[in-house]
XYZ file of C-alpha atoms in Angstrom:
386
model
C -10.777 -24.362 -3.956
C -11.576 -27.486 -6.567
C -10.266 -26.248 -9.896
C -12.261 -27.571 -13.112
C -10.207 -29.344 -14.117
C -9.752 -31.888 -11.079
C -13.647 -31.579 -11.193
C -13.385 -33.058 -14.630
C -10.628 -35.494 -14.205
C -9.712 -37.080 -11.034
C -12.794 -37.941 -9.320
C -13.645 -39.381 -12.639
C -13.049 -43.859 -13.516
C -12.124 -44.633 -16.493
C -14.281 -46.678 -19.265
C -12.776 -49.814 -18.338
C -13.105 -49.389 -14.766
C -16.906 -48.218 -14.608
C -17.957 -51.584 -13.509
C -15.261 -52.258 -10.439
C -16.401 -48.820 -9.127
C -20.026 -49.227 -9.524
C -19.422 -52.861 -6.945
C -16.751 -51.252 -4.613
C -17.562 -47.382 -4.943
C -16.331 -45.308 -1.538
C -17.077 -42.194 -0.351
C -15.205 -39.486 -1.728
C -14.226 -36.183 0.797
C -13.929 -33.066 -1.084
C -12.338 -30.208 0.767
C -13.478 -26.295 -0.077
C -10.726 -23.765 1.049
C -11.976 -20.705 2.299
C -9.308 -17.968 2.649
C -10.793 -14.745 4.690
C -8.639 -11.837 4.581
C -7.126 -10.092 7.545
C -9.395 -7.415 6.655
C -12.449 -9.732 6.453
C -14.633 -7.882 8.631
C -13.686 -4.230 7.514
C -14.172 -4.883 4.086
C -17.835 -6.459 4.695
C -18.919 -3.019 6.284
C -17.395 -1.452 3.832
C -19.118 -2.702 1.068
C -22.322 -2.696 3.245
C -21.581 1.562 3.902
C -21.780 1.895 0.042
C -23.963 -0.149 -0.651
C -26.281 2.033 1.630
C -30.493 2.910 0.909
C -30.440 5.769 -1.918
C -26.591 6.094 -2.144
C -24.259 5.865 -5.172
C -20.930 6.295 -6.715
C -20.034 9.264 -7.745
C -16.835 8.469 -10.437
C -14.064 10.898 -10.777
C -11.054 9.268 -11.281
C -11.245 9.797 -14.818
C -6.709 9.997 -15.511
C -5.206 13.551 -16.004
C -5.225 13.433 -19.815
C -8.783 12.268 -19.596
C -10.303 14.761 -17.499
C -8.194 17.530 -19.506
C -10.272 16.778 -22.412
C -13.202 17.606 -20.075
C -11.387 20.823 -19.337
C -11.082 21.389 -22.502
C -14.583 20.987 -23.426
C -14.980 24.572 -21.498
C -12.031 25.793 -22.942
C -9.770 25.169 -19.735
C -6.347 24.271 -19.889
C -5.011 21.307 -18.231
C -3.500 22.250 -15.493
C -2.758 20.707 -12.218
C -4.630 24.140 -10.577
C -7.367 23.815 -12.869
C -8.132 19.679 -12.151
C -8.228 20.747 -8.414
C -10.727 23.824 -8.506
C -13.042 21.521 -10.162
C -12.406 18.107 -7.737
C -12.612 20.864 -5.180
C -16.029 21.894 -6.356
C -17.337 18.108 -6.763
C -16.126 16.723 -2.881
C -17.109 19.955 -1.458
C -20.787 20.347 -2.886
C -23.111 20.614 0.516
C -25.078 17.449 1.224
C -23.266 15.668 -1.359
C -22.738 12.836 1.561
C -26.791 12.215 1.119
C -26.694 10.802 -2.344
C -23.143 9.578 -2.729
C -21.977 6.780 -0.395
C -18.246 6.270 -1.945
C -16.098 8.291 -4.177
C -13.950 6.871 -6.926
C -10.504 9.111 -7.380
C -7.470 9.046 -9.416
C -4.012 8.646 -7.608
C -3.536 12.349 -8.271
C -6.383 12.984 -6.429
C -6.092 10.703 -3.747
C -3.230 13.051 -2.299
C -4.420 16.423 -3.688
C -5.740 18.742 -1.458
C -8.845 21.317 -2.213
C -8.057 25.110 -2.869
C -8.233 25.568 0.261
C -5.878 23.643 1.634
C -7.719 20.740 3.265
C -6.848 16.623 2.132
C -9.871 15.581 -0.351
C -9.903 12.423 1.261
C -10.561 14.416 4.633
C -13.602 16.269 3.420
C -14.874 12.891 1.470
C -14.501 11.520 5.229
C -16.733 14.538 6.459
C -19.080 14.034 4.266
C -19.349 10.538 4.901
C -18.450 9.235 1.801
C -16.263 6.502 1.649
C -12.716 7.076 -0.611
C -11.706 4.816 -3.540
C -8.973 4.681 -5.543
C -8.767 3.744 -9.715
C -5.395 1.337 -9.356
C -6.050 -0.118 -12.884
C -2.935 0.896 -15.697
C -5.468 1.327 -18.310
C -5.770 -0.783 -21.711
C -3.583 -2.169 -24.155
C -3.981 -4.100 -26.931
C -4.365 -8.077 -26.785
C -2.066 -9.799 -29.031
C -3.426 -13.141 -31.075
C -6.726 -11.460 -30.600
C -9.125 -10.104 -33.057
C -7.981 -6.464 -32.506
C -9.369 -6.749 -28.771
C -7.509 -5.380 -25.116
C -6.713 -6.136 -21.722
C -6.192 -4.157 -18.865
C -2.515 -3.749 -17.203
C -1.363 -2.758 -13.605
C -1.166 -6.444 -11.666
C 2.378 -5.768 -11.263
C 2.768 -3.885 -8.289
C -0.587 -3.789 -6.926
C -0.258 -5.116 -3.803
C 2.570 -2.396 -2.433
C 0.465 0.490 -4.575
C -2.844 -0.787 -2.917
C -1.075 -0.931 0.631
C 0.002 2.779 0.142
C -3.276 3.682 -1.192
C -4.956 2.133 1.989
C -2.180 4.664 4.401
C -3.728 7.181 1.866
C -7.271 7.011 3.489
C -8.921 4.533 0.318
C -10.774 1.882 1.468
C -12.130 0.582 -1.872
C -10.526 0.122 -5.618
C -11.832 -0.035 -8.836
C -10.456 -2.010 -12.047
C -11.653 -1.309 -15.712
C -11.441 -3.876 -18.227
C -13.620 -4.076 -21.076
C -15.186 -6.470 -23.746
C -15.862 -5.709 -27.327
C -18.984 -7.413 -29.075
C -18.512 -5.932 -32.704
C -14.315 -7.463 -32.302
C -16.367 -10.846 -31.042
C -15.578 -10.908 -28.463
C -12.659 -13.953 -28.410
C -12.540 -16.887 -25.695
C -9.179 -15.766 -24.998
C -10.526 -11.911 -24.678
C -12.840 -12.998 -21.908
C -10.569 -15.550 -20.122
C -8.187 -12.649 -20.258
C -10.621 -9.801 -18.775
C -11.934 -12.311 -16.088
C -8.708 -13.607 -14.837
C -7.369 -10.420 -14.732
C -10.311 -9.458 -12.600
C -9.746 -11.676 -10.177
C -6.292 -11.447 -9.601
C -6.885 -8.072 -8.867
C -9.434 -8.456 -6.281
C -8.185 -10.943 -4.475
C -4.857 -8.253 -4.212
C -7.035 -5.575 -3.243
C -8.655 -7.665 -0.139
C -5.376 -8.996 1.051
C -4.406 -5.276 1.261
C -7.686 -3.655 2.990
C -9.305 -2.392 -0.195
C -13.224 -3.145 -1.477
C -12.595 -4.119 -4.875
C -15.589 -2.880 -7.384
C -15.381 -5.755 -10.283
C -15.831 -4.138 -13.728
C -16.163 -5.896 -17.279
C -17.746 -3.350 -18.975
C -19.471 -4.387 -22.012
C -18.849 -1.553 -24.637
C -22.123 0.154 -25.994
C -20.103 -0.476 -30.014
C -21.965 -1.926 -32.716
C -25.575 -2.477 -34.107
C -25.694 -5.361 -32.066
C -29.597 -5.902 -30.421
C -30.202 -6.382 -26.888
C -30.667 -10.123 -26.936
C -26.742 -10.334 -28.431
C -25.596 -8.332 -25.537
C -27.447 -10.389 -23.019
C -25.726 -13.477 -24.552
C -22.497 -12.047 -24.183
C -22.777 -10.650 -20.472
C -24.041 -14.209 -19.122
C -20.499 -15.087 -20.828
C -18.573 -12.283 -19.251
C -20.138 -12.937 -15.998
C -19.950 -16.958 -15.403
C -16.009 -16.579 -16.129
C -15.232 -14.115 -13.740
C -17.071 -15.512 -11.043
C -15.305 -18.584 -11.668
C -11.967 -17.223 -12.028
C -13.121 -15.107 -8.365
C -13.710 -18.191 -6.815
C -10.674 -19.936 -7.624
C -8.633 -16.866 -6.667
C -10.573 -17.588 -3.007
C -12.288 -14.016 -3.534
C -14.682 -13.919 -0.480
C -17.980 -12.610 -2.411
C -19.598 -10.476 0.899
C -16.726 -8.041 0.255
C -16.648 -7.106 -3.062
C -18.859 -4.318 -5.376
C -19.952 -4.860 -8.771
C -19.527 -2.445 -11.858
C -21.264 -4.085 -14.763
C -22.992 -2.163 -17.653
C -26.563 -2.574 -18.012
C -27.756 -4.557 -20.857
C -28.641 -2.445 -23.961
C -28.720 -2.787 -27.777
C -25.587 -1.651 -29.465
C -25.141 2.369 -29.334
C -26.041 1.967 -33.353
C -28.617 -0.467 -32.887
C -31.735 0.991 -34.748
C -34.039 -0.879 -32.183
C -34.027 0.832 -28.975
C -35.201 -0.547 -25.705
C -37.594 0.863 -23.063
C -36.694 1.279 -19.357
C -38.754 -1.124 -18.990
C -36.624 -3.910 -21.308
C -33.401 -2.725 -20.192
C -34.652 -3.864 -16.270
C -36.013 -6.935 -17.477
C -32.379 -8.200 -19.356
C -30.578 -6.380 -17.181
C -32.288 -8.275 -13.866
C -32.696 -11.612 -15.765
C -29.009 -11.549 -16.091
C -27.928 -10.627 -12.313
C -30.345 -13.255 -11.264
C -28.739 -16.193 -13.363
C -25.145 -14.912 -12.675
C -25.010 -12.937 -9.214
C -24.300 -14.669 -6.027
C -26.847 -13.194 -3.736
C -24.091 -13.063 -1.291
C -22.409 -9.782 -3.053
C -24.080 -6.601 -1.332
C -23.875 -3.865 -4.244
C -24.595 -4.011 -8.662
C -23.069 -0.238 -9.043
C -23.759 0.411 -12.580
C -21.618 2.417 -15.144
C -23.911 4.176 -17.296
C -21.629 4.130 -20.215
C -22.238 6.894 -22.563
C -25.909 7.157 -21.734
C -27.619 10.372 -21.331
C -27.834 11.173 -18.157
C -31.760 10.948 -17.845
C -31.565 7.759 -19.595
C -29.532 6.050 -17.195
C -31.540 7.132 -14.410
C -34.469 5.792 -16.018
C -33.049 2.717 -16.731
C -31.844 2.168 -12.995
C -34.787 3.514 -11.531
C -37.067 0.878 -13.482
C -34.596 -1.927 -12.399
C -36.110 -0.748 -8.612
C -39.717 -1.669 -9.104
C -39.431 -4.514 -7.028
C -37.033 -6.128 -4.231
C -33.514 -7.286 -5.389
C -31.169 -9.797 -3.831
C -28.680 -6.656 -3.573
C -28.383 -3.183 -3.522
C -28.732 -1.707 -7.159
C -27.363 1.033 -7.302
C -25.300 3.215 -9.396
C -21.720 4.033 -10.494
C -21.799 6.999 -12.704
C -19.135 9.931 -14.315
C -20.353 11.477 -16.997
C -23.827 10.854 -16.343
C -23.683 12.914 -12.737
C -20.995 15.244 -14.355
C -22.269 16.439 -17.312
C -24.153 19.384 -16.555
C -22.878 20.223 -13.479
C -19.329 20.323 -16.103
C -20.634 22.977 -18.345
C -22.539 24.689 -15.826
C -19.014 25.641 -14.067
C -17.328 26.520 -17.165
C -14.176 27.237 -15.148
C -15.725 30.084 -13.667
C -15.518 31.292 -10.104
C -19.041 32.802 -9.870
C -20.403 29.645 -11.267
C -19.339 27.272 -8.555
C -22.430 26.759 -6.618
C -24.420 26.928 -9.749
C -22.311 23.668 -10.982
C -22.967 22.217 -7.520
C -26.347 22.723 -7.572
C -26.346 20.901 -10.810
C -24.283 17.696 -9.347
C -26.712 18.109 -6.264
C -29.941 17.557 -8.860
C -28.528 14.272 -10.491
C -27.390 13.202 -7.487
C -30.327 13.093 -5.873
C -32.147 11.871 -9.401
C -30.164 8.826 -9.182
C -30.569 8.655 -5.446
C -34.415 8.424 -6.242
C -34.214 6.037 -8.575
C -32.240 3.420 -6.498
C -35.203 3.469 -4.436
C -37.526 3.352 -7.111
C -39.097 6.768 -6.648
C -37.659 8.538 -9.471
C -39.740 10.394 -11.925
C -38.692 12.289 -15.083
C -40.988 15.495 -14.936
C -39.267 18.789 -15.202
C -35.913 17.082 -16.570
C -33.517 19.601 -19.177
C -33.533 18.713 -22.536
C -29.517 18.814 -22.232
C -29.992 15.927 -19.583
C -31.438 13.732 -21.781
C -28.817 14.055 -24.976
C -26.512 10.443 -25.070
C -22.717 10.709 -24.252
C -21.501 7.961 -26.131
C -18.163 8.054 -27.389
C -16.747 5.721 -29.996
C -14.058 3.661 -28.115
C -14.010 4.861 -25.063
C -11.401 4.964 -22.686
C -10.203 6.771 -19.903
């Protein structure tokens, strides 16, 4: 791969030369390494299995302290017993396998069996819904930035994501995140797009479908137009940092956050202007060549983001566009449950109906009539981090 900075320098005369190389100028070869993968071919259909007509990701790999203030929310301890009745009820919900193509889990997860005894990775498998695995090591801070983070865990990958792929995962996920109010800093994005890549080029060398995710935080009054300015940003350095890291583009998945106004931006946008940034952006910074945009819906209701996602499928896209969503297909089918026994298919009945919402809308056929007022309240949380 040409870096930059030969791009810039070598192939370059100098001032004083411009004239000798204008009368005696040669051909110059340039050769493009290409680097496939062992797994080259597997992690193609891979990405082309979730990236499947009216399928999804359904996001649970929310870590143990994370998804025990969930638990909490319904006054459940956190409990190793308690984490696996409800993963149980999520991987087990009948049908599930319709509307969800992959399944993102935590490492505790990955080798947790249901309360009944069978691998969750097994009935995922049944189901026909392809295991992932979260192998980021979360956020820490940034220093000589302007109070900004960066996302930990490239030490190690490749022997985690090599267990990970004995596990039964086929595809991994890595969070990093930018912060418009804190900036964001040149070296905050250099940081969160190297990083990036690194890690995906690791995951393909081991088997795994890396889903690429700079999520743009919903902080700040910042309008719509900011966000868009920053996301082109985001976007042209981590394809560039992909490229040099010989990232092949047909197997990778795409996690971005749609583009929005700031979650305390007094000016809110439509469906319909949240498509038209959102696709306006993909289009100037998406290689057509990468099969799935699996958006996080972070902290949206969840009847906003399946608004937003179904107006973004109005028309044809150069890729699947599709869906990547926790809270915002967990939400109600959370506090349905309550921890409760008898409440089980209840809860799955309520994972079933978003589900199938968002299923809708990545075809373009979704429609709002009949939707809970509970499904429509926002989920944003200051901060957020899991």
């Amino acid at each position: 791969m040409v870096s930059a900075t030969v791009l810039k320098s070598s192939f370059l005369p100098k001032k004083a030369e411009w004239g000798a190389t204008r009368q005696a100028a040669k051909p110059v070869t340039v050769s493009m390494v290409v680097r496939a993968s062992a797994y080259a071919d597997e992690l193609v259909q891979t990405a082309k299995t979730i990236a499947s007509p009216g399928r999804g990701i359904l996001a649970m790999d929310e870590s143990n302290a994370t998804c025990g203030k969930r638990l909490d929310s319904i006054g459940l301890e956190n409990t190793e017993a308690n984490r696996q009745a409800y993963r149980t009820l999520l991987v087990s919900a009948p049908g599930l396998g319709q509307y969800i193509s992959g399944a993102i889990l935590f490492e505790e997860t990955l080798y947790q069996s249901t309360v009944d005894g069978k691998k969750i990775v097994d009935v995922l498998v049944e189901q026909g819904i392809v295991p992932g695995i979260k192998v980021d090591k979360g956020l820490v801070p940034l220093a000589g930035s302007n109070n900004e983070s960066w996302c930990q865990g490239l030490d190690g990958l490749a022997s985690r994501e090599a267990a990970y792929y004995q596990a039964g995962a086929r595809f991994a996920k890595w969070r990093t995140v930018v912060s418009i109010p804190n900036g964001p800093s040149e070296l905050a994005v250099k940081e969160a797009a190297w990083g990036l890549a690194r890690y995906a080029a690791i995951s393909q060398d081991n088997g795994l479908v890396p889903i690429v995710e700079p999520e743009i935080l919903l902080d700040g009054e910042h309008g719509i137009e900011r966000t868009f300015e920053v996301a082109q940003k985001v976007w042209a350095e981590t394809f560039y940092y992909m490229a040099e890291n010989n990232v092949m583009f047909e197997g990778i998945l795409l996690k971005p956050s749609m583009v929005t106004p700031g979650a305390e931006c007094k000016d809110r946008a439509t469906p319909e202007q949240v498509a038209e940034y959102t696709l306006k952006l993909l289009h100037r910074r998406i290689p057509p060549a990468v099969p799935g945009i699996m958006f996080l819906s972070g902290g949206q209701s969840e009847v906003e983001a399946t608004q937003n996602l179904n107006a973004m499928n109005q028309s044809p896209n150069p890729w699947h566009v599709s869906f990547s969503y926790a809270r915002a297909l967990q939400n109600t089918c959370l506090k349905t449950w309550g921890g409760r026994p008898e409440n089980v298919k209840a809860a799955q009945d309520a994972l079933l109906l978003r589900a199938k919402a968002n299923s809708l809308a990545q075809l373009g056929k979704y429609t709002s009539d009949g939707e809970a007022a509970e499904a429509k309240e926002g989920m944003f949380v200051k901060n957020y981090s899991y």
